[in-house]
Amino acid sequence: MRITAAVAALCMGTLLRAVHATTPETCCSALETTALRSQVVYPDSVAYKRSIGSYWAENVQLEPTCILQPRTAQEVSLAVYTLVAADGACKFAVRGGGHTTWAGANNIVDGVTIDLSLMNTTTYNEKAGTASILPGSRWEGVYETLAKYNVTVPGGRSGVVGVGGFLLGGGNTFHTARVGFACDNVVNYEVVLANGEIIDANKESHADLFKALKGGTGNFGIVTKYDMKTIDDDKLWGGIVTYDNSTTLQHLEAGNRFINNLENDPYASWIGMWEYLSLSDQNIIANALEYTAPVAYPSAFDDFTAIANTSSSMRVANVWNLTQELGQASGYRDVFVTASFVNNLDLMKRTIDIHNRMIEEAKAGAKGDDYTMFTMIQPWPKLFTDHSTEQGGNVLGLDRFNENLFQVLFDYSWKDQADDVLFNQLANSALEELTTYSKSIGADNEFIYLNYANINQSPLSSYGPENLEYIRTVARKYDQTCVFQNQVPGGFKISAVAQ
């Protein structure tokens, strides 16, 4: 464990003053009595407004009492020490890239938001074959840095997604079929604990915490650096191919076969997207096809490339370029809901039937005229988990399933705040109907991918009882006063899962 003498000295006076901090305002004042004073910003400042405006979805742009913008792990340590010294009175949130779509996950109203977005550099360690990535980074910045060395890491498939939340929730990538989930490729976490101590968690040191962080999200501390294994050659063949909606059945049949055969060519990645655009009244299909080597038209994609398309951007490019293409526009209100199912063609058909019906309900009920309705189907074959097990395991609990799965994401975005209730109801209704049908045909699965989960879902509870107990045990060990359960209310908490 290492907490610098300088931080300890700075904290001593703060502790005495902060004990009496009982309001959000006095919590902010406590931070200002430390060396962090110049990094505490308020609603009337440009830095504050810029921070709030940088959250991806407009419906999550809450306004905390103040925002702290640290630049180093030592400054995060001092901030945590100061806020915890208030004897539980100071509530705070932790924000990385700010891409989560439900309000309160990574922000707060009456409290302090620790905004890590200024901690956003990536360093390539060629000798070790690793990249050291700070938690406020977005994947586009990571890929752009590593492209100079012709290496990459298995990370987000959209450049605007933040690093921290993605890795702590598991992380599905273009490379998952080859190397496991993104979290399986982290070799070291630098973590600030609830008492301000900074530790490294890896296979040799704090190995229990190392495993728990692979899917266990923010239940243990604040991660201030991720060291990830790199992959040589960042060139892929990929892009977006669009199709007329009349080809739906061909795509579902191709996708069903693709999932069952991915183990034969783990370089292949497919995301099937059914997308309705209200401004053009278009209901189209778009495939994100990525092959994680610079090989054009590999046989793994034959079933898809045989379908007549309306446009294609397929090319050899680096990861940075391809992930720019997959980013959705910011400035909208948004909801994600998700579930996983046994790879079953009838269930895939029902998924798109529901998608089409929800579009009609939106047309009938929406007050605004600018909205988009995505339904995404993605492979989750057993192959993904096999790689995780080989690399020491994580806490996602997918290893207890023997079937190949697919994942559905209902992603609705809209401009008009008056449509908040409508689109949340439509998303939840779509998922409920699909889940009910899956149970009726024996194709249901309990796993919920945390990075796509909505506030009314419980992804941690889908990890299985053994992993839940493991997360609880590790959380109690490293956060004995339950700071990250009580003082940090945002995110998915292990304390909220019934025992």
Coordinates of C-alpha atoms in Angstrom, one line a residue:
M1 CA 0.0 0.0 0.0
R2 CA 1.3 3.5 -0.8
I3 CA -0.1 6.8 0.3
T4 CA 2.4 9.6 -0.1
A5 CA 3.7 11.5 2.9
A6 CA 2.6 14.7 1.2
V7 CA -1.0 13.5 0.9
A8 CA -1.0 12.3 4.5
A9 CA 0.3 15.7 5.7
L10 CA -2.2 17.6 3.7
C11 CA -5.0 15.5 5.0
M12 CA -4.3 16.0 8.7
G13 CA -5.7 19.5 9.0
T14 CA -8.5 18.6 6.6
L15 CA -9.7 15.8 8.8
L16 CA -10.4 18.0 11.8
R17 CA -12.3 20.6 9.7
A18 CA -14.2 18.1 7.6
V19 CA -15.7 16.2 10.6
H20 CA -18.3 18.9 10.9
A21 CA -19.1 18.9 7.1
T22 CA -22.8 18.1 7.0
T23 CA -24.0 19.8 3.9
P24 CA -22.9 19.5 0.2
E25 CA -21.6 23.1 0.4
T26 CA -19.4 22.4 3.4
C27 CA -18.1 19.3 1.6
C28 CA -17.0 21.5 -1.3
S29 CA -15.5 23.9 1.2
A30 CA -13.5 21.0 2.8
L31 CA -11.9 20.2 -0.5
E32 CA -11.0 23.9 -0.9
T33 CA -9.0 23.8 2.3
T34 CA -6.6 21.3 0.7
A35 CA -4.1 21.5 -2.1
L36 CA -7.0 20.7 -4.4
R37 CA -8.6 24.1 -4.1
S38 CA -7.9 25.3 -7.6
Q39 CA -9.5 22.2 -9.0
V40 CA -12.9 22.6 -7.3
V41 CA -15.3 24.3 -9.8
Y42 CA -18.8 25.6 -9.3
P43 CA -21.9 26.2 -11.5
D44 CA -20.9 29.7 -12.5
S45 CA -17.6 28.6 -14.1
V46 CA -16.8 27.6 -17.6
A47 CA -15.0 24.4 -16.4
Y48 CA -18.2 23.3 -14.6
K49 CA -20.4 23.9 -17.6
R50 CA -18.0 22.1 -19.9
S51 CA -17.9 19.1 -17.6
I52 CA -21.7 18.8 -17.4
G53 CA -22.1 19.3 -21.1
S54 CA -19.7 16.5 -21.9
Y55 CA -21.9 13.8 -20.6
W56 CA -23.1 11.8 -23.7
A57 CA -26.8 11.6 -22.9
E58 CA -28.6 14.9 -22.0
N59 CA -30.9 13.2 -19.5
V60 CA -27.9 12.3 -17.2
Q61 CA -26.5 15.9 -17.1
L62 CA -27.2 16.5 -13.4
E63 CA -25.8 19.5 -11.6
P64 CA -23.7 18.7 -8.4
T65 CA -22.9 21.2 -5.8
C66 CA -19.4 21.3 -7.1
I67 CA -17.1 19.3 -9.3
L68 CA -13.6 18.3 -8.5
Q69 CA -11.2 17.7 -11.4
P70 CA -8.1 15.8 -10.2
R71 CA -5.1 15.1 -12.5
T72 CA -3.2 12.4 -10.5
A73 CA -3.9 9.4 -8.4
Q74 CA -2.5 11.3 -5.4
E75 CA -5.1 14.0 -5.9
V76 CA -7.9 11.5 -6.1
S77 CA -6.5 10.0 -2.9
L78 CA -6.6 13.3 -1.1
A79 CA -10.1 14.0 -2.4
V80 CA -11.4 10.6 -1.1
Y81 CA -9.6 11.0 2.2
T82 CA -11.1 14.5 2.7
L83 CA -14.7 13.5 1.7
V84 CA -14.6 10.4 3.9
A85 CA -13.3 12.3 6.8
A86 CA -16.7 14.0 7.0
D87 CA -18.0 10.9 8.8
G88 CA -20.3 9.8 6.0
A89 CA -21.9 13.1 5.4
C90 CA -20.3 14.0 2.1
K91 CA -22.0 12.2 -0.8
F92 CA -19.9 12.0 -4.0
A93 CA -20.0 10.6 -7.5
V94 CA -17.2 9.3 -9.7
R95 CA -17.3 10.1 -13.4
G96 CA -14.9 8.8 -16.2
G97 CA -16.1 9.2 -19.8
G98 CA -19.7 9.9 -18.8
H99 CA -21.4 7.5 -21.3
T100 CA -23.8 5.7 -19.0
T101 CA -27.4 6.5 -20.0
W102 CA -29.2 6.7 -16.6
A103 CA -29.1 9.7 -14.3
G104 CA -27.2 9.3 -11.1
A105 CA -24.9 6.5 -12.3
N106 CA -21.9 8.8 -12.5
N107 CA -23.1 12.2 -11.3
I108 CA -25.0 13.6 -8.3
V109 CA -27.2 16.6 -7.4
D110 CA -26.6 17.3 -3.7
G111 CA -22.9 16.4 -3.5
V112 CA -19.5 16.4 -5.2
T113 CA -18.7 14.8 -8.5
I114 CA -15.1 13.7 -8.9
D115 CA -14.6 14.2 -12.6
L116 CA -11.7 12.1 -13.8
S117 CA -11.8 13.4 -17.4
L118 CA -8.6 15.3 -17.1
M119 CA -6.8 12.0 -16.3
N120 CA -6.9 10.9 -19.9
T121 CA -3.4 9.9 -21.2
T122 CA -2.2 6.6 -22.6
T123 CA 1.4 5.4 -22.4
Y124 CA 2.7 2.5 -24.4
N125 CA 5.2 0.2 -22.6
E126 CA 6.8 -1.6 -25.5
K127 CA 9.1 -3.8 -23.4
A128 CA 6.2 -5.0 -21.2
G129 CA 3.7 -5.3 -24.0
T130 CA 1.2 -3.2 -22.1
A131 CA -0.5 0.2 -22.3
S132 CA -1.1 2.3 -19.2
I133 CA -4.5 4.0 -19.6
L134 CA -5.8 6.7 -17.2
P135 CA -9.5 6.4 -16.2
G136 CA -10.9 9.6 -17.8
S137 CA -9.8 8.5 -21.2
R138 CA -12.1 7.7 -24.1
W139 CA -11.3 4.9 -26.4
E140 CA -10.7 7.1 -29.4
G141 CA -7.8 8.8 -27.6
V142 CA -6.4 5.4 -26.5
Y143 CA -6.5 4.0 -30.0
E144 CA -5.1 7.2 -31.6
T145 CA -2.1 7.1 -29.2
L146 CA -1.4 3.4 -29.8
A147 CA -1.8 3.6 -33.6
K148 CA 1.6 5.4 -33.7
Y149 CA 3.1 2.1 -32.6
N150 CA 0.9 -0.2 -34.7
V151 CA -0.6 -1.8 -31.6
T152 CA -4.0 -1.7 -29.9
V153 CA -5.9 -3.0 -26.9
P154 CA -9.2 -4.8 -26.8
G155 CA -11.5 -1.9 -25.9
G156 CA -14.7 -0.1 -26.8
R157 CA -16.2 -0.4 -30.3
S158 CA -17.3 3.3 -30.2
G159 CA -14.6 5.9 -29.8
V160 CA -16.7 8.2 -27.5
V161 CA -17.2 5.5 -24.9
G162 CA -15.2 6.0 -21.7
V163 CA -12.5 3.6 -20.5
G164 CA -13.2 3.3 -16.8
G165 CA -16.8 2.2 -16.7
F166 CA -16.4 0.0 -19.8
L167 CA -13.5 -2.0 -18.2
L168 CA -15.1 -2.3 -14.8
G169 CA -18.3 -3.7 -16.4
G170 CA -16.5 -6.4 -18.4
G171 CA -16.2 -4.9 -21.8
N172 CA -17.2 -6.6 -25.1
T173 CA -14.9 -5.8 -28.0
F174 CA -14.1 -6.6 -31.6
H175 CA -11.4 -8.9 -30.2
T176 CA -13.5 -10.8 -27.5
A177 CA -13.6 -14.1 -29.5
R178 CA -9.8 -14.0 -29.7
V179 CA -8.7 -12.8 -26.2
G180 CA -11.7 -12.7 -23.9
F181 CA -13.5 -9.6 -22.6
A182 CA -11.6 -6.3 -22.2
C183 CA -11.4 -6.8 -18.4
D184 CA -9.6 -10.1 -18.9
N185 CA -6.8 -8.2 -20.6
V186 CA -6.1 -5.9 -17.7
V187 CA -2.9 -7.0 -15.9
N188 CA -2.9 -4.3 -13.2
Y189 CA -5.3 -1.8 -11.6
E190 CA -4.1 1.2 -9.6
V191 CA -6.8 1.8 -7.1
V192 CA -7.6 4.5 -4.5
L193 CA -9.3 2.9 -1.5
A194 CA -11.8 4.4 0.8
N195 CA -9.1 5.4 3.3
G196 CA -7.1 7.2 0.6
E197 CA -4.5 4.5 0.2
I198 CA -3.3 3.8 -3.3
I199 CA -2.6 0.1 -4.1
D200 CA -1.9 -2.0 -7.1
A201 CA -4.1 -5.0 -7.7
N202 CA -2.8 -7.8 -10.0
K203 CA -2.2 -11.5 -9.9
E204 CA 0.6 -11.2 -7.4
S205 CA -0.7 -8.3 -5.2
H206 CA -4.2 -8.1 -3.9
A207 CA -5.3 -10.9 -6.3
D208 CA -8.8 -11.1 -4.8
L209 CA -9.4 -7.4 -5.6
F210 CA -7.8 -7.9 -9.0
K211 CA -10.4 -10.5 -9.9
A212 CA -13.3 -8.7 -8.4
L213 CA -12.6 -5.5 -10.4
K214 CA -13.2 -7.6 -13.6
G215 CA -16.9 -7.0 -13.8
G216 CA -17.5 -5.9 -10.2
T217 CA -17.8 -2.2 -11.1
G218 CA -17.3 0.6 -8.6
N219 CA -17.8 -1.3 -5.4
F220 CA -14.3 -1.2 -4.1
G221 CA -12.6 2.1 -4.8
I222 CA -11.6 4.4 -7.6
V223 CA -9.4 3.0 -10.3
T224 CA -6.8 5.6 -11.4
K225 CA -4.9 3.5 -13.9
Y226 CA -5.4 0.4 -16.0
D227 CA -2.5 -1.5 -17.4
M228 CA -3.7 -3.6 -20.4
K229 CA -2.0 -6.2 -22.6
T230 CA -1.5 -4.9 -26.1
I231 CA -2.3 -6.6 -29.4
D232 CA 0.2 -6.3 -32.3
D233 CA -1.1 -4.8 -35.5
D234 CA -4.1 -2.5 -35.1
K235 CA -5.3 -2.9 -38.7
L236 CA -8.7 -4.5 -39.3
W237 CA -11.0 -5.1 -42.3
G238 CA -14.4 -3.6 -41.4
G239 CA -17.1 -1.0 -41.7
I240 CA -20.8 -0.5 -41.8
V241 CA -23.0 -2.2 -44.4
T242 CA -26.6 -1.2 -44.8
Y243 CA -29.6 -3.2 -46.2
D244 CA -33.2 -2.9 -46.9
N245 CA -35.4 -4.0 -44.1
S246 CA -37.0 -6.7 -46.3
T247 CA -33.8 -8.7 -45.9
T248 CA -34.4 -9.2 -42.1
L249 CA -34.9 -13.0 -42.2
Q250 CA -31.7 -13.5 -44.2
H251 CA -29.8 -11.5 -41.6
L252 CA -31.3 -13.4 -38.7
E253 CA -30.5 -16.7 -40.2
A254 CA -27.0 -15.6 -41.0
G255 CA -26.5 -14.2 -37.5
N256 CA -27.8 -17.4 -35.9
R257 CA -25.2 -19.5 -37.9
F258 CA -22.5 -16.9 -37.2
I259 CA -22.9 -17.3 -33.5
N260 CA -22.7 -21.0 -33.6
N261 CA -19.6 -21.0 -35.8
L262 CA -17.6 -18.2 -34.4
E263 CA -15.2 -20.6 -32.8
N264 CA -14.1 -21.6 -36.3
D265 CA -12.8 -18.1 -37.0
P266 CA -12.5 -15.9 -33.8
Y267 CA -11.1 -13.0 -35.8
A268 CA -14.7 -12.2 -36.9
S269 CA -17.0 -9.8 -35.2
W270 CA -20.6 -8.9 -36.0
I271 CA -23.2 -6.4 -34.6
G272 CA -26.6 -6.6 -36.2
M273 CA -28.5 -3.3 -36.0
W274 CA -32.1 -2.6 -36.8
E275 CA -32.5 1.2 -36.9
Y276 CA -35.5 3.5 -37.3
L277 CA -34.8 7.2 -38.0
S278 CA -37.8 9.4 -37.5
L279 CA -36.5 12.4 -39.5
S280 CA -36.3 10.3 -42.7
D281 CA -39.0 7.7 -41.7
Q282 CA -36.4 5.0 -42.5
N283 CA -36.4 1.5 -40.9
I284 CA -33.1 0.0 -42.1
I285 CA -30.6 -2.8 -41.2
A286 CA -27.0 -2.1 -40.6
N287 CA -24.3 -4.6 -39.9
A288 CA -21.0 -3.7 -38.2
L289 CA -18.7 -6.3 -39.6
E290 CA -15.1 -6.3 -38.3
Y291 CA -12.4 -8.8 -39.0
T292 CA -9.4 -8.3 -36.6
A293 CA -6.8 -8.7 -39.3
P294 CA -6.4 -6.8 -42.6
V295 CA -8.0 -9.6 -44.6
A296 CA -10.9 -8.6 -47.0
Y297 CA -14.0 -10.8 -47.4
P298 CA -13.1 -13.6 -45.0
S299 CA -15.3 -16.7 -45.3
A300 CA -16.7 -16.1 -41.8
F301 CA -18.8 -13.2 -43.3
D302 CA -20.0 -15.1 -46.4
D303 CA -23.6 -15.4 -45.2
F304 CA -23.7 -11.6 -44.7
T305 CA -21.8 -10.5 -47.9
A306 CA -24.2 -12.7 -50.0
I307 CA -27.1 -10.4 -49.0
A308 CA -27.7 -7.5 -51.4
N309 CA -26.8 -4.2 -49.7
T310 CA -27.6 -0.5 -50.2
S311 CA -24.3 0.9 -49.0
S312 CA -20.9 -0.3 -47.7
S313 CA -17.9 1.3 -46.0
M314 CA -15.9 -1.9 -45.7
R315 CA -12.2 -1.2 -45.9
V316 CA -8.8 -1.9 -44.2
A317 CA -8.4 0.7 -41.4
N318 CA -7.1 1.0 -37.9
V319 CA -9.2 0.6 -34.8
W320 CA -9.3 4.4 -34.2
N321 CA -10.9 4.9 -37.7
L322 CA -13.4 2.1 -37.4
T323 CA -14.6 3.2 -33.9
Q324 CA -15.2 6.7 -35.1
E325 CA -17.8 5.3 -37.5
L326 CA -19.7 3.5 -34.8
G327 CA -20.2 6.5 -32.5
Q328 CA -23.8 7.7 -32.1
A329 CA -24.6 11.4 -32.0
S330 CA -24.5 13.2 -28.6
G331 CA -27.1 15.8 -27.6
Y332 CA -30.0 13.4 -27.2
R333 CA -31.8 11.8 -24.3
D334 CA -31.3 8.1 -24.2
V335 CA -32.3 4.8 -22.6
F336 CA -30.6 1.4 -22.8
V337 CA -32.2 -1.9 -21.7
T338 CA -30.6 -5.3 -22.3
A339 CA -30.9 -9.0 -21.8
S340 CA -29.2 -12.2 -23.0
F341 CA -30.8 -15.3 -24.5
V342 CA -30.0 -18.7 -25.9
N343 CA -29.1 -18.5 -29.6
N344 CA -32.5 -19.3 -31.0
L345 CA -33.8 -18.2 -34.4
D346 CA -37.4 -17.9 -33.4
L347 CA -36.4 -15.6 -30.6
M348 CA -34.4 -13.4 -32.9
K349 CA -37.5 -13.1 -35.2
R350 CA -39.6 -12.1 -32.2
T351 CA -36.9 -9.5 -31.3
I352 CA -37.4 -7.7 -34.6
D353 CA -41.2 -8.1 -34.6
I354 CA -41.1 -6.3 -31.3
H355 CA -38.8 -3.6 -32.7
N356 CA -41.2 -2.9 -35.6
R357 CA -44.2 -2.7 -33.3
M358 CA -42.4 -0.3 -30.9
I359 CA -41.7 2.0 -33.9
E360 CA -45.4 2.2 -34.6
E361 CA -46.2 3.0 -31.0
A362 CA -43.6 5.7 -31.0
K363 CA -45.1 7.2 -34.2
A364 CA -48.5 7.3 -32.5
G365 CA -47.3 8.7 -29.2
A366 CA -44.2 10.8 -29.6
K367 CA -44.5 14.6 -29.1
G368 CA -41.2 15.4 -30.7
D369 CA -40.2 14.6 -34.3
D370 CA -36.5 13.7 -33.8
Y371 CA -35.8 10.3 -32.4
T372 CA -34.0 7.1 -33.2
M373 CA -34.8 3.5 -32.2
F374 CA -32.0 1.0 -32.3
T375 CA -32.4 -2.8 -31.7
M376 CA -29.0 -4.5 -31.6
I377 CA -28.3 -8.2 -31.7
Q378 CA -24.8 -9.3 -30.7
P379 CA -23.1 -12.7 -30.3
W380 CA -22.2 -13.9 -26.8
P381 CA -20.9 -17.5 -27.5
K382 CA -19.4 -19.7 -25.0
L383 CA -16.1 -19.0 -26.7
F384 CA -16.0 -15.6 -25.0
T385 CA -16.0 -17.2 -21.5
D386 CA -13.5 -19.9 -22.4
H387 CA -10.9 -17.2 -23.0
S388 CA -11.8 -15.5 -19.7
T389 CA -11.2 -18.8 -17.8
E390 CA -7.8 -19.2 -19.5
Q391 CA -6.7 -15.8 -18.2
G392 CA -7.6 -16.3 -14.6
G393 CA -11.4 -15.6 -14.6
N394 CA -13.6 -12.7 -13.8
V395 CA -16.8 -12.2 -11.8
L396 CA -19.3 -12.1 -14.6
G397 CA -20.4 -15.7 -14.0
L398 CA -20.8 -16.6 -17.7
D399 CA -18.7 -19.7 -17.2
R400 CA -21.8 -21.4 -15.7
F401 CA -23.6 -21.4 -19.0
N402 CA -22.9 -24.0 -21.7
E403 CA -25.0 -22.6 -24.5
N404 CA -24.1 -20.0 -27.1
L405 CA -26.0 -16.8 -26.3
F406 CA -27.0 -13.6 -28.1
Q407 CA -27.5 -10.3 -26.5
V408 CA -30.2 -7.8 -27.3
L409 CA -29.9 -4.0 -26.7
F410 CA -32.9 -1.7 -27.1
D411 CA -31.4 1.7 -27.4
Y412 CA -33.8 4.6 -27.9
S413 CA -32.7 8.3 -28.2
W414 CA -34.9 11.4 -28.6
K415 CA -34.7 15.2 -28.5
D416 CA -37.8 16.2 -26.7
Q417 CA -37.9 15.9 -22.9
A418 CA -41.7 15.6 -23.1
D419 CA -41.1 12.1 -24.6
D420 CA -39.0 10.8 -21.6
V421 CA -41.9 8.7 -20.2
L422 CA -42.9 7.3 -23.6
F423 CA -39.5 6.0 -24.7
N424 CA -38.7 4.6 -21.3
Q425 CA -42.0 2.8 -21.3
L426 CA -41.4 1.5 -24.8
A427 CA -37.9 0.2 -24.0
N428 CA -39.1 -1.6 -20.8
S429 CA -42.1 -3.0 -22.5
A430 CA -40.0 -4.4 -25.4
L431 CA -37.6 -6.1 -23.1
E432 CA -40.4 -7.5 -20.9
E433 CA -42.2 -9.0 -23.8
L434 CA -39.1 -10.5 -25.3
T435 CA -38.0 -12.0 -21.9
T436 CA -41.5 -13.4 -21.3
Y437 CA -41.5 -15.1 -24.8
S438 CA -37.9 -16.4 -24.2
K439 CA -39.1 -18.2 -21.0
S440 CA -42.1 -19.7 -22.8
I441 CA -39.8 -21.4 -25.4
G442 CA -37.0 -22.3 -22.9
A443 CA -34.5 -19.8 -24.5
D444 CA -34.1 -17.4 -21.6
N445 CA -30.8 -16.6 -19.8
E446 CA -30.4 -14.6 -16.6
F447 CA -27.2 -12.7 -17.6
I448 CA -27.5 -8.9 -17.8
Y449 CA -24.5 -7.0 -19.3
L450 CA -23.8 -4.2 -16.8
N451 CA -22.5 -1.7 -19.4
Y452 CA -25.9 -1.7 -21.2
A453 CA -28.1 -2.1 -18.1
N454 CA -30.8 0.4 -17.1
I455 CA -31.3 1.7 -13.6
N456 CA -34.3 -0.6 -13.1
Q457 CA -32.2 -3.7 -13.9
S458 CA -29.9 -5.6 -11.6
P459 CA -26.9 -6.8 -13.5
L460 CA -24.8 -7.9 -10.5
S461 CA -27.6 -10.3 -9.4
S462 CA -27.1 -12.1 -12.7
Y463 CA -23.6 -13.1 -11.9
G464 CA -24.6 -16.1 -9.9
P465 CA -24.5 -16.6 -6.1
E466 CA -20.8 -17.6 -5.9
N467 CA -19.6 -14.5 -7.6
L468 CA -22.0 -12.3 -5.6
E469 CA -20.6 -13.6 -2.4
Y470 CA -17.1 -13.1 -3.7
I471 CA -17.8 -9.5 -4.6
R472 CA -19.4 -8.9 -1.1
T473 CA -16.4 -10.4 0.6
V474 CA -13.9 -8.3 -1.3
A475 CA -15.9 -5.1 -0.9
R476 CA -16.1 -5.6 2.9
K477 CA -12.3 -6.3 3.0
Y478 CA -11.2 -3.2 1.1
D479 CA -14.0 -0.8 2.1
Q480 CA -14.7 -1.7 5.7
T481 CA -16.8 1.4 6.4
C482 CA -18.9 0.9 3.2
V483 CA -17.9 4.3 1.7
F484 CA -18.5 3.1 -1.9
Q485 CA -21.9 1.6 -0.8
N486 CA -23.2 4.6 1.1
Q487 CA -21.3 7.8 0.3
V488 CA -21.1 7.0 -3.4
P489 CA -24.8 6.3 -4.3
G490 CA -24.3 6.0 -8.1
G491 CA -23.8 2.8 -10.1
F492 CA -24.8 -0.8 -9.3
K493 CA -24.1 -1.6 -5.7
I494 CA -23.5 -5.0 -4.3
S495 CA -25.3 -3.9 -1.1
A496 CA -28.5 -3.5 -3.2
V497 CA -28.5 -7.1 -4.2
A498 CA -30.5 -9.4 -1.9
Q499 CA -28.6 -12.1 -0.1

